[in-house]
């Protein structure tokens, strides 16, 4: 039996970490440690990571800052993006609807770990969302609490808040981007 189109497409997280040094060793080692410890299936991308600033990052983060949560980023976060010295990408494993929340929770814990190890800014490329460092940490703490409480519905909500953009609008509709990262269908609503 052929898999349906939705089963054949397996989304994955692409996480972008900006560093303060022109050396990727510290961030790359931190990511590798997390991958060994708890972020199973994730991998450091050697192709696009670079030990130098990327002048496209300021614009890229600017269009990705989460504008839904008040205070999701600060002027200090913007300054960190502008002053970054390196870029590290980490790729998540392909996900299914059944494991998306688990993998996305791992991605959120990876983000918090990387912030603790010196990342100065973080963006989820898969849905084009960036939060400030304090907001990422807040979401990771919330995810840890609901994971301990074994509340899968709350876990899905926290991961959706962390990795999905909502709502985007055009003249005739509203839509989400990133719900697929927690095993939910994207929302497309005519206005």
Short mmCIF file of N, CA and C in Angstrom, two decimals:
data_model
loop_
_atom_site.label_atom_id
_atom_site.label_comp_id
_atom_site.label_asym_id
_atom_site.label_seq_id
_atom_site.Cartn_x
_atom_site.Cartn_y
_atom_site.Cartn_z
N UNK A 1 0.84 -1.18 0.00
CA UNK A 1 0.00 0.00 0.00
C UNK A 1 0.89 1.24 0.00
N UNK A 2 0.60 2.18 -0.88
CA UNK A 2 1.37 3.41 -0.99
C UNK A 2 1.04 4.34 0.18
N UNK A 3 2.07 5.01 0.76
CA UNK A 3 1.76 5.98 1.81
C UNK A 3 1.05 7.18 1.22
N UNK A 4 0.19 7.80 2.04
CA UNK A 4 -0.48 9.01 1.57
C UNK A 4 0.55 10.12 1.45
N UNK A 5 0.18 11.18 0.75
CA UNK A 5 1.11 12.30 0.56
C UNK A 5 1.54 12.88 1.90
N UNK A 6 0.61 12.96 2.86
CA UNK A 6 0.96 13.54 4.17
C UNK A 6 1.91 12.63 4.94
N UNK A 7 1.85 11.33 4.72
CA UNK A 7 2.78 10.42 5.40
C UNK A 7 4.14 10.40 4.72
N UNK A 8 4.17 10.71 3.43
CA UNK A 8 5.43 10.69 2.70
C UNK A 8 6.29 11.91 3.01
N UNK A 9 5.66 13.03 3.33
CA UNK A 9 6.39 14.25 3.67
C UNK A 9 6.75 14.19 5.14
N UNK A 10 8.04 14.29 5.42
CA UNK A 10 8.50 14.24 6.81
C UNK A 10 9.28 15.52 7.11
N UNK A 11 8.61 16.46 7.79
CA UNK A 11 9.28 17.72 8.09
C UNK A 11 10.42 17.52 9.07
N UNK A 12 11.28 18.52 9.13
CA UNK A 12 12.37 18.46 10.10
C UNK A 12 12.69 19.88 10.56
N UNK A 13 13.25 19.95 11.72
CA UNK A 13 13.70 21.24 12.25
C UNK A 13 15.03 21.60 11.61
N UNK A 14 15.16 22.86 11.27
CA UNK A 14 16.44 23.44 10.90
C UNK A 14 16.62 24.60 11.87
N UNK A 15 17.59 24.47 12.77
CA UNK A 15 17.82 25.48 13.80
C UNK A 15 19.08 26.26 13.48
N UNK A 16 18.99 27.57 13.62
CA UNK A 16 20.11 28.47 13.35
C UNK A 16 20.56 29.10 14.66
N UNK A 17 21.83 28.88 15.00
CA UNK A 17 22.42 29.44 16.22
C UNK A 17 23.51 30.42 15.84
N UNK A 18 23.42 31.63 16.36
CA UNK A 18 24.46 32.62 16.11
C UNK A 18 25.42 32.64 17.29
N UNK A 19 26.72 32.74 16.98
CA UNK A 19 27.75 32.76 18.01
C UNK A 19 28.45 34.10 18.09
N UNK A 20 29.12 34.31 19.21
CA UNK A 20 29.83 35.58 19.42
C UNK A 20 31.29 35.51 19.00
N UNK A 21 31.78 34.33 18.66
CA UNK A 21 33.19 34.15 18.27
C UNK A 21 33.29 33.74 16.80
N UNK A 22 34.45 34.03 16.20
CA UNK A 22 34.71 33.59 14.82
C UNK A 22 35.29 32.17 14.84
N UNK A 23 34.75 31.37 15.67
CA UNK A 23 35.18 29.99 15.82
C UNK A 23 33.93 29.18 16.14
N UNK A 24 33.66 28.15 15.40
CA UNK A 24 32.47 27.33 15.63
C UNK A 24 32.69 26.21 16.64
N UNK A 25 33.92 26.03 17.09
CA UNK A 25 34.23 24.88 17.93
C UNK A 25 33.35 24.80 19.16
N UNK A 26 33.23 25.89 19.91
CA UNK A 26 32.46 25.87 21.15
C UNK A 26 31.00 25.52 20.90
N UNK A 27 30.36 26.19 19.94
CA UNK A 27 28.96 25.90 19.65
C UNK A 27 28.78 24.51 19.04
N UNK A 28 29.65 24.14 18.14
CA UNK A 28 29.55 22.83 17.50
C UNK A 28 29.73 21.71 18.53
N UNK A 29 30.70 21.87 19.42
CA UNK A 29 30.90 20.88 20.48
C UNK A 29 29.69 20.80 21.41
N UNK A 30 29.12 21.97 21.74
CA UNK A 30 27.93 21.99 22.60
C UNK A 30 26.77 21.27 21.93
N UNK A 31 26.58 21.51 20.65
CA UNK A 31 25.51 20.83 19.92
C UNK A 31 25.76 19.33 19.86
N UNK A 32 26.99 18.94 19.60
CA UNK A 32 27.33 17.51 19.54
C UNK A 32 27.10 16.83 20.89
N UNK A 33 27.44 17.51 21.97
CA UNK A 33 27.20 16.97 23.32
C UNK A 33 25.70 16.75 23.54
N UNK A 34 24.89 17.75 23.17
CA UNK A 34 23.43 17.64 23.34
C UNK A 34 22.87 16.51 22.48
N UNK A 35 23.39 16.37 21.28
CA UNK A 35 22.91 15.31 20.39
C UNK A 35 23.19 13.94 21.02
N UNK A 36 24.37 13.79 21.60
CA UNK A 36 24.70 12.52 22.28
C UNK A 36 23.84 12.29 23.52
N UNK A 37 23.56 13.37 24.27
CA UNK A 37 22.86 13.25 25.54
C UNK A 37 21.35 13.12 25.42
N UNK A 38 20.72 13.96 24.58
CA UNK A 38 19.26 13.95 24.58
C UNK A 38 18.61 14.31 23.24
N UNK A 39 19.31 14.89 22.31
CA UNK A 39 18.72 15.32 21.04
C UNK A 39 18.97 14.28 19.96
N UNK A 40 18.46 13.09 20.20
CA UNK A 40 18.67 11.96 19.29
C UNK A 40 18.20 12.28 17.88
N UNK A 41 19.02 11.95 16.90
CA UNK A 41 18.67 12.13 15.50
C UNK A 41 19.02 13.49 14.93
N UNK A 42 19.37 14.44 15.77
CA UNK A 42 19.79 15.76 15.28
C UNK A 42 21.22 15.66 14.78
N UNK A 43 21.63 16.61 13.95
CA UNK A 43 23.00 16.61 13.45
C UNK A 43 23.46 18.04 13.15
N UNK A 44 24.74 18.26 13.32
CA UNK A 44 25.33 19.56 12.98
C UNK A 44 25.52 19.61 11.48
N UNK A 45 25.07 20.70 10.88
CA UNK A 45 25.20 20.87 9.43
C UNK A 45 26.57 21.47 9.13
N UNK A 46 27.37 20.75 8.40
CA UNK A 46 28.72 21.20 8.04
C UNK A 46 28.74 22.03 6.76
N UNK A 47 27.66 21.96 5.98
CA UNK A 47 27.63 22.64 4.69
C UNK A 47 27.42 24.14 4.81
N UNK A 48 26.46 24.56 5.61
CA UNK A 48 26.09 25.97 5.66
C UNK A 48 26.55 26.68 6.93
N UNK A 49 27.00 25.96 7.92
CA UNK A 49 27.55 26.59 9.12
C UNK A 49 28.84 27.30 8.74
N UNK A 50 29.11 28.43 9.41
CA UNK A 50 30.31 29.18 9.04
C UNK A 50 30.89 29.92 10.23
N UNK A 51 32.21 29.97 10.28
CA UNK A 51 32.93 30.65 11.36
C UNK A 51 33.20 32.10 10.98
N UNK A 52 32.18 32.76 10.50
CA UNK A 52 32.27 34.18 10.15
C UNK A 52 30.85 34.75 10.15
N UNK A 53 30.73 36.06 10.28
CA UNK A 53 29.39 36.66 10.27
C UNK A 53 28.71 36.49 8.91
N UNK A 54 27.40 36.50 8.94
CA UNK A 54 26.60 36.43 7.72
C UNK A 54 25.76 37.71 7.69
N UNK A 55 26.04 38.58 6.75
CA UNK A 55 25.37 39.88 6.71
C UNK A 55 23.86 39.78 6.41
N UNK A 56 23.37 38.60 6.06
CA UNK A 56 21.94 38.41 5.82
C UNK A 56 21.16 38.15 7.10
N UNK A 57 21.85 37.89 8.21
CA UNK A 57 21.17 37.50 9.44
C UNK A 57 20.31 38.60 10.04
N UNK A 58 20.76 39.84 10.01
CA UNK A 58 19.95 40.92 10.59
C UNK A 58 18.59 40.99 9.91
N UNK A 59 18.58 40.95 8.61
CA UNK A 59 17.30 40.99 7.86
C UNK A 59 16.50 39.71 8.10
N UNK A 60 17.18 38.58 8.10
CA UNK A 60 16.50 37.31 8.28
C UNK A 60 15.82 37.23 9.65
N UNK A 61 16.53 37.61 10.70
CA UNK A 61 15.92 37.60 12.03
C UNK A 61 14.82 38.65 12.11
N UNK A 62 15.01 39.79 11.47
CA UNK A 62 14.01 40.85 11.53
C UNK A 62 12.65 40.38 11.05
N UNK A 63 12.61 39.59 9.99
CA UNK A 63 11.32 39.11 9.49
C UNK A 63 10.81 37.90 10.26
N UNK A 64 11.63 37.35 11.15
CA UNK A 64 11.25 36.14 11.88
C UNK A 64 10.94 36.37 13.36
N UNK A 65 11.25 37.56 13.89
CA UNK A 65 10.95 37.77 15.31
C UNK A 65 9.49 37.50 15.55
N UNK A 66 9.20 36.75 16.61
CA UNK A 66 7.82 36.42 16.94
C UNK A 66 7.10 37.69 17.36
N UNK A 67 6.12 38.09 16.58
CA UNK A 67 5.37 39.30 16.87
C UNK A 67 4.06 39.00 17.60
N UNK A 68 3.85 37.77 18.03
CA UNK A 68 2.62 37.39 18.72
C UNK A 68 2.78 37.59 20.22
N UNK A 69 3.87 37.16 20.77
CA UNK A 69 4.11 37.26 22.21
C UNK A 69 4.78 38.59 22.54
N UNK A 70 4.13 39.44 23.33
CA UNK A 70 4.76 40.71 23.72
C UNK A 70 6.09 40.45 24.43
N UNK A 71 7.11 41.19 24.04
CA UNK A 71 8.42 41.05 24.67
C UNK A 71 9.17 39.80 24.29
N UNK A 72 8.81 39.19 23.17
CA UNK A 72 9.47 37.95 22.76
C UNK A 72 10.94 38.17 22.40
N UNK A 73 11.30 39.40 22.12
CA UNK A 73 12.69 39.74 21.87
C UNK A 73 12.94 41.15 22.37
N UNK A 74 14.20 41.48 22.57
CA UNK A 74 14.57 42.77 23.12
C UNK A 74 15.59 43.47 22.21
N UNK A 75 15.89 44.70 22.54
CA UNK A 75 16.94 45.41 21.80
C UNK A 75 18.28 44.69 21.95
N UNK A 76 18.51 44.09 23.12
CA UNK A 76 19.75 43.33 23.32
C UNK A 76 19.81 42.13 22.38
N UNK A 77 18.67 41.48 22.14
CA UNK A 77 18.63 40.36 21.19
C UNK A 77 18.95 40.85 19.79
N UNK A 78 18.38 41.98 19.41
CA UNK A 78 18.65 42.55 18.09
C UNK A 78 20.13 42.91 17.94
N UNK A 79 20.71 43.48 19.00
CA UNK A 79 22.13 43.84 18.97
C UNK A 79 23.00 42.59 18.85
N UNK A 80 22.61 41.50 19.52
CA UNK A 80 23.37 40.25 19.43
C UNK A 80 23.36 39.71 18.00
N UNK A 81 22.23 39.80 17.34
CA UNK A 81 22.16 39.36 15.94
C UNK A 81 23.08 40.22 15.08
N UNK A 82 23.00 41.52 15.26
CA UNK A 82 23.82 42.44 14.47
C UNK A 82 25.32 42.21 14.71
N UNK A 83 25.68 41.81 15.92
CA UNK A 83 27.10 41.64 16.25
C UNK A 83 27.60 40.21 16.21
N UNK A 84 26.81 39.29 15.69
CA UNK A 84 27.24 37.88 15.68
C UNK A 84 28.52 37.71 14.86
N UNK A 85 29.27 36.64 15.17
CA UNK A 85 30.54 36.37 14.49
C UNK A 85 30.57 35.01 13.81
N UNK A 86 29.54 34.17 14.06
CA UNK A 86 29.51 32.84 13.44
C UNK A 86 28.07 32.34 13.38
N UNK A 87 27.86 31.33 12.53
CA UNK A 87 26.52 30.77 12.32
C UNK A 87 26.63 29.25 12.33
N UNK A 88 25.85 28.60 13.19
CA UNK A 88 25.82 27.14 13.25
C UNK A 88 24.41 26.66 12.98
N UNK A 89 24.27 25.74 12.04
CA UNK A 89 22.97 25.14 11.76
C UNK A 89 22.95 23.72 12.30
N UNK A 90 21.82 23.37 12.91
CA UNK A 90 21.60 22.01 13.40
C UNK A 90 20.31 21.51 12.76
N UNK A 91 20.37 20.31 12.20
CA UNK A 91 19.24 19.70 11.51
C UNK A 91 18.59 18.65 12.39
N UNK A 92 17.28 18.69 12.46
CA UNK A 92 16.54 17.68 13.20
C UNK A 92 16.28 16.47 12.32
N UNK A 93 15.88 15.38 12.95
CA UNK A 93 15.54 14.18 12.16
C UNK A 93 14.20 14.37 11.46
N UNK A 94 13.96 13.66 10.36
CA UNK A 94 12.64 13.70 9.73
C UNK A 94 11.59 13.22 10.74
N UNK A 95 10.45 13.92 10.78
CA UNK A 95 9.41 13.62 11.77
C UNK A 95 8.16 13.05 11.11
N UNK A 96 7.44 12.30 11.90
CA UNK A 96 6.11 11.85 11.52
C UNK A 96 5.11 12.56 12.43
N UNK A 97 3.86 12.44 12.11
CA UNK A 97 2.81 13.04 12.95
C UNK A 97 2.91 12.47 14.37
N UNK A 98 3.28 11.21 14.48
CA UNK A 98 3.30 10.55 15.79
C UNK A 98 4.48 10.95 16.67
N UNK A 99 5.61 11.34 16.08
CA UNK A 99 6.76 11.69 16.92
C UNK A 99 7.11 13.17 16.90
N UNK A 100 6.31 13.98 16.21
CA UNK A 100 6.63 15.40 16.03
C UNK A 100 6.72 16.15 17.35
N UNK A 101 5.84 15.89 18.29
CA UNK A 101 5.88 16.61 19.57
C UNK A 101 7.13 16.22 20.35
N UNK A 102 7.47 14.96 20.34
CA UNK A 102 8.68 14.51 21.04
C UNK A 102 9.93 15.14 20.43
N UNK A 103 10.02 15.13 19.11
CA UNK A 103 11.19 15.71 18.45
C UNK A 103 11.23 17.22 18.67
N UNK A 104 10.08 17.89 18.60
CA UNK A 104 10.05 19.33 18.80
C UNK A 104 10.39 19.71 20.23
N UNK A 105 10.02 18.88 21.18
CA UNK A 105 10.42 19.12 22.57
C UNK A 105 11.94 18.99 22.69
N UNK A 106 12.50 17.99 22.03
CA UNK A 106 13.96 17.86 22.00
C UNK A 106 14.62 19.06 21.35
N UNK A 107 14.01 19.60 20.30
CA UNK A 107 14.55 20.80 19.63
C UNK A 107 14.53 21.98 20.59
N UNK A 108 13.47 22.11 21.36
CA UNK A 108 13.37 23.21 22.32
C UNK A 108 14.41 23.07 23.43
N UNK A 109 14.62 21.85 23.91
CA UNK A 109 15.66 21.63 24.92
C UNK A 109 17.06 21.88 24.33
N UNK A 110 17.24 21.54 23.07
CA UNK A 110 18.51 21.83 22.39
C UNK A 110 18.74 23.34 22.32
N UNK A 111 17.71 24.09 22.01
CA UNK A 111 17.82 25.55 21.97
C UNK A 111 18.26 26.08 23.32
N UNK A 112 17.61 25.64 24.39
CA UNK A 112 17.98 26.11 25.73
C UNK A 112 19.42 25.74 26.07
N UNK A 113 19.82 24.53 25.73
CA UNK A 113 21.19 24.07 25.96
C UNK A 113 22.19 24.95 25.23
N UNK A 114 21.89 25.27 23.99
CA UNK A 114 22.81 26.08 23.18
C UNK A 114 22.90 27.51 23.71
N UNK A 115 21.81 28.04 24.22
CA UNK A 115 21.85 29.37 24.84
C UNK A 115 22.75 29.32 26.06
N UNK A 116 22.61 28.28 26.87
CA UNK A 116 23.47 28.13 28.06
C UNK A 116 24.94 28.01 27.66
N UNK A 117 25.21 27.48 26.47
CA UNK A 117 26.59 27.27 26.02
C UNK A 117 27.12 28.42 25.16
N UNK A 118 26.36 29.51 25.04
CA UNK A 118 26.92 30.69 24.39
C UNK A 118 26.27 31.17 23.11
N UNK A 119 25.21 30.52 22.64
CA UNK A 119 24.52 31.04 21.45
C UNK A 119 23.94 32.41 21.82
N UNK A 120 24.11 33.39 20.94
CA UNK A 120 23.63 34.74 21.23
C UNK A 120 22.28 35.04 20.59
N UNK A 121 21.85 34.20 19.66
CA UNK A 121 20.54 34.33 19.03
C UNK A 121 20.17 32.99 18.40
N UNK A 122 18.85 32.73 18.33
CA UNK A 122 18.38 31.45 17.81
C UNK A 122 17.15 31.68 16.94
N UNK A 123 17.12 30.93 15.84
CA UNK A 123 15.97 31.00 14.93
C UNK A 123 15.60 29.59 14.49
N UNK A 124 14.31 29.32 14.46
CA UNK A 124 13.80 28.08 13.87
C UNK A 124 13.51 28.34 12.40
N UNK A 125 14.39 27.87 11.54
CA UNK A 125 14.26 28.14 10.11
C UNK A 125 13.06 27.44 9.48
N UNK A 126 12.62 26.33 10.05
CA UNK A 126 11.57 25.54 9.43
C UNK A 126 10.25 26.27 9.30
N UNK A 127 9.98 27.19 10.21
CA UNK A 127 8.77 28.02 10.12
C UNK A 127 9.12 29.49 10.12
N UNK A 128 10.40 29.80 10.12
CA UNK A 128 10.82 31.19 10.11
C UNK A 128 10.45 31.93 11.38
N UNK A 129 10.80 31.36 12.53
CA UNK A 129 10.45 32.01 13.80
C UNK A 129 11.69 32.21 14.65
N UNK A 130 11.78 33.39 15.22
CA UNK A 130 12.86 33.71 16.15
C UNK A 130 12.24 34.30 17.41
N UNK A 131 12.76 33.91 18.53
CA UNK A 131 12.41 34.49 19.81
C UNK A 131 13.69 35.04 20.40
N UNK A 132 13.55 35.94 21.34
CA UNK A 132 14.72 36.38 22.09
C UNK A 132 15.17 35.27 23.03
N UNK A 133 16.38 35.39 23.56
CA UNK A 133 16.93 34.34 24.41
C UNK A 133 16.06 34.07 25.64
N UNK A 134 15.55 35.12 26.28
CA UNK A 134 14.72 34.92 27.48
C UNK A 134 13.44 34.16 27.14
N UNK A 135 12.83 34.47 26.01
CA UNK A 135 11.60 33.79 25.61
C UNK A 135 11.88 32.32 25.29
N UNK A 136 12.97 32.02 24.58
CA UNK A 136 13.31 30.62 24.31
C UNK A 136 13.47 29.86 25.62
N UNK A 137 14.19 30.47 26.59
CA UNK A 137 14.42 29.79 27.88
C UNK A 137 13.10 29.58 28.62
N UNK A 138 12.22 30.59 28.59
CA UNK A 138 10.92 30.47 29.23
C UNK A 138 10.13 29.30 28.64
N UNK A 139 10.12 29.19 27.31
CA UNK A 139 9.41 28.10 26.65
C UNK A 139 10.00 26.74 27.01
N UNK A 140 11.33 26.66 27.11
CA UNK A 140 11.97 25.39 27.48
C UNK A 140 11.62 25.00 28.91
N UNK A 141 11.58 25.96 29.82
CA UNK A 141 11.18 25.67 31.20
C UNK A 141 9.74 25.18 31.26
N UNK A 142 8.87 25.81 30.50
CA UNK A 142 7.48 25.37 30.45
C UNK A 142 7.38 23.96 29.87
N UNK A 143 8.17 23.67 28.84
CA UNK A 143 8.16 22.33 28.25
C UNK A 143 8.63 21.29 29.26
N UNK A 144 9.64 21.62 30.03
CA UNK A 144 10.13 20.67 31.05
C UNK A 144 9.05 20.40 32.09
N UNK A 145 8.32 21.43 32.49
CA UNK A 145 7.27 21.26 33.49
C UNK A 145 6.13 20.38 32.98
N UNK A 146 5.68 20.62 31.74
CA UNK A 146 4.57 19.81 31.22
C UNK A 146 5.02 18.39 30.88
N UNK A 147 6.29 18.24 30.53
CA UNK A 147 6.82 16.90 30.29
C UNK A 147 6.83 16.11 31.59
N UNK A 148 7.25 16.74 32.67
CA UNK A 148 7.24 16.07 33.97
C UNK A 148 5.82 15.73 34.42
N UNK A 149 4.87 16.59 34.07
CA UNK A 149 3.47 16.35 34.42
C UNK A 149 2.80 15.37 33.46
N UNK A 150 3.52 14.94 32.42
CA UNK A 150 3.01 14.02 31.41
C UNK A 150 1.73 14.56 30.75
N UNK A 151 1.76 15.84 30.42
CA UNK A 151 0.63 16.52 29.79
C UNK A 151 0.97 16.74 28.31
N UNK A 152 0.63 15.78 27.48
CA UNK A 152 1.00 15.82 26.06
C UNK A 152 0.32 16.98 25.34
N UNK A 153 -0.91 17.28 25.68
CA UNK A 153 -1.60 18.40 25.04
C UNK A 153 -0.89 19.72 25.34
N UNK A 154 -0.50 19.94 26.58
CA UNK A 154 0.23 21.16 26.94
C UNK A 154 1.61 21.16 26.29
N UNK A 155 2.22 20.00 26.18
CA UNK A 155 3.53 19.89 25.53
C UNK A 155 3.43 20.31 24.06
N UNK A 156 2.38 19.87 23.37
CA UNK A 156 2.15 20.24 21.98
C UNK A 156 1.95 21.76 21.88
N UNK A 157 1.20 22.34 22.83
CA UNK A 157 0.94 23.78 22.83
C UNK A 157 2.24 24.57 22.98
N UNK A 158 3.08 24.18 23.92
CA UNK A 158 4.34 24.88 24.15
C UNK A 158 5.22 24.80 22.90
N UNK A 159 5.31 23.64 22.30
CA UNK A 159 6.14 23.49 21.09
C UNK A 159 5.56 24.30 19.93
N UNK A 160 4.25 24.36 19.84
CA UNK A 160 3.61 25.17 18.80
C UNK A 160 3.93 26.65 19.03
N UNK A 161 3.86 27.09 20.27
CA UNK A 161 4.21 28.49 20.58
C UNK A 161 5.67 28.78 20.25
N UNK A 162 6.53 27.78 20.45
CA UNK A 162 7.96 27.98 20.21
C UNK A 162 8.30 27.99 18.72
N UNK A 163 7.67 27.13 17.93
CA UNK A 163 8.15 26.91 16.56
C UNK A 163 7.19 27.27 15.44
N UNK A 164 5.98 27.75 15.75
CA UNK A 164 5.02 28.08 14.69
C UNK A 164 4.75 29.57 14.63
N UNK A 165 4.61 30.07 13.43
CA UNK A 165 4.25 31.47 13.21
C UNK A 165 2.74 31.52 13.04
N UNK A 166 2.12 32.44 13.73
CA UNK A 166 0.69 32.55 13.65
C UNK A 166 0.27 33.95 14.02
N UNK A 167 -0.77 34.46 13.52
CA UNK A 167 -1.27 34.14 12.18
C UNK A 167 -0.62 35.05 11.15
N UNK A 168 -0.42 34.56 9.98
CA UNK A 168 0.02 35.39 8.86
C UNK A 168 -1.25 35.78 8.11
N UNK A 169 -1.25 36.96 7.53
CA UNK A 169 -2.46 37.35 6.83
C UNK A 169 -2.16 37.94 5.46
N UNK A 170 -3.12 37.76 4.61
CA UNK A 170 -3.15 38.39 3.30
C UNK A 170 -4.52 39.04 3.19
N UNK A 171 -4.82 39.62 2.07
CA UNK A 171 -6.11 40.30 1.92
C UNK A 171 -7.31 39.38 2.12
N UNK A 172 -7.15 38.12 1.77
CA UNK A 172 -8.31 37.24 1.75
C UNK A 172 -8.26 36.07 2.73
N UNK A 173 -7.16 35.91 3.51
CA UNK A 173 -7.08 34.75 4.39
C UNK A 173 -6.06 34.96 5.52
N UNK A 174 -6.17 34.11 6.52
CA UNK A 174 -5.18 33.99 7.59
C UNK A 174 -4.61 32.59 7.50
N UNK A 175 -3.33 32.43 7.85
CA UNK A 175 -2.74 31.09 7.82
C UNK A 175 -1.64 30.94 8.86
N UNK A 176 -1.36 29.72 9.22
CA UNK A 176 -0.26 29.40 10.12
C UNK A 176 0.92 28.89 9.31
N UNK A 177 2.09 28.88 9.93
CA UNK A 177 3.27 28.26 9.35
C UNK A 177 4.01 27.58 10.49
N UNK A 178 4.15 26.28 10.42
CA UNK A 178 4.91 25.56 11.41
C UNK A 178 4.11 24.59 12.26
N UNK A 179 2.80 24.56 12.11
CA UNK A 179 2.01 23.60 12.89
C UNK A 179 2.44 22.17 12.56
N UNK A 180 2.93 21.95 11.33
CA UNK A 180 3.40 20.63 10.93
C UNK A 180 4.55 20.14 11.82
N UNK A 181 5.23 21.06 12.49
CA UNK A 181 6.34 20.68 13.35
C UNK A 181 5.88 20.07 14.67
N UNK A 182 4.57 20.12 14.93
CA UNK A 182 4.02 19.46 16.11
C UNK A 182 2.92 18.49 15.73
N UNK A 183 2.95 18.05 14.47
CA UNK A 183 2.01 17.03 14.01
C UNK A 183 0.59 17.52 13.77
N UNK A 184 0.42 18.84 13.61
CA UNK A 184 -0.89 19.41 13.33
C UNK A 184 -0.98 19.91 11.89
N UNK A 185 -2.17 19.93 11.33
CA UNK A 185 -2.29 20.52 9.99
C UNK A 185 -2.15 22.04 10.07
N UNK A 186 -1.67 22.62 9.00
CA UNK A 186 -1.60 24.08 8.92
C UNK A 186 -3.01 24.64 8.83
N UNK A 187 -3.19 25.84 9.31
CA UNK A 187 -4.50 26.49 9.31
C UNK A 187 -4.54 27.51 8.18
N UNK A 188 -5.60 27.46 7.40
CA UNK A 188 -5.83 28.38 6.29
C UNK A 188 -7.29 28.80 6.37
N UNK A 189 -7.54 30.06 6.76
CA UNK A 189 -8.91 30.50 7.00
C UNK A 189 -9.21 31.73 6.15
N UNK A 190 -10.22 31.64 5.29
CA UNK A 190 -10.64 32.83 4.53
C UNK A 190 -11.19 33.88 5.50
N UNK A 191 -10.93 35.14 5.17
CA UNK A 191 -11.43 36.23 6.01
C UNK A 191 -12.79 36.66 5.53
#
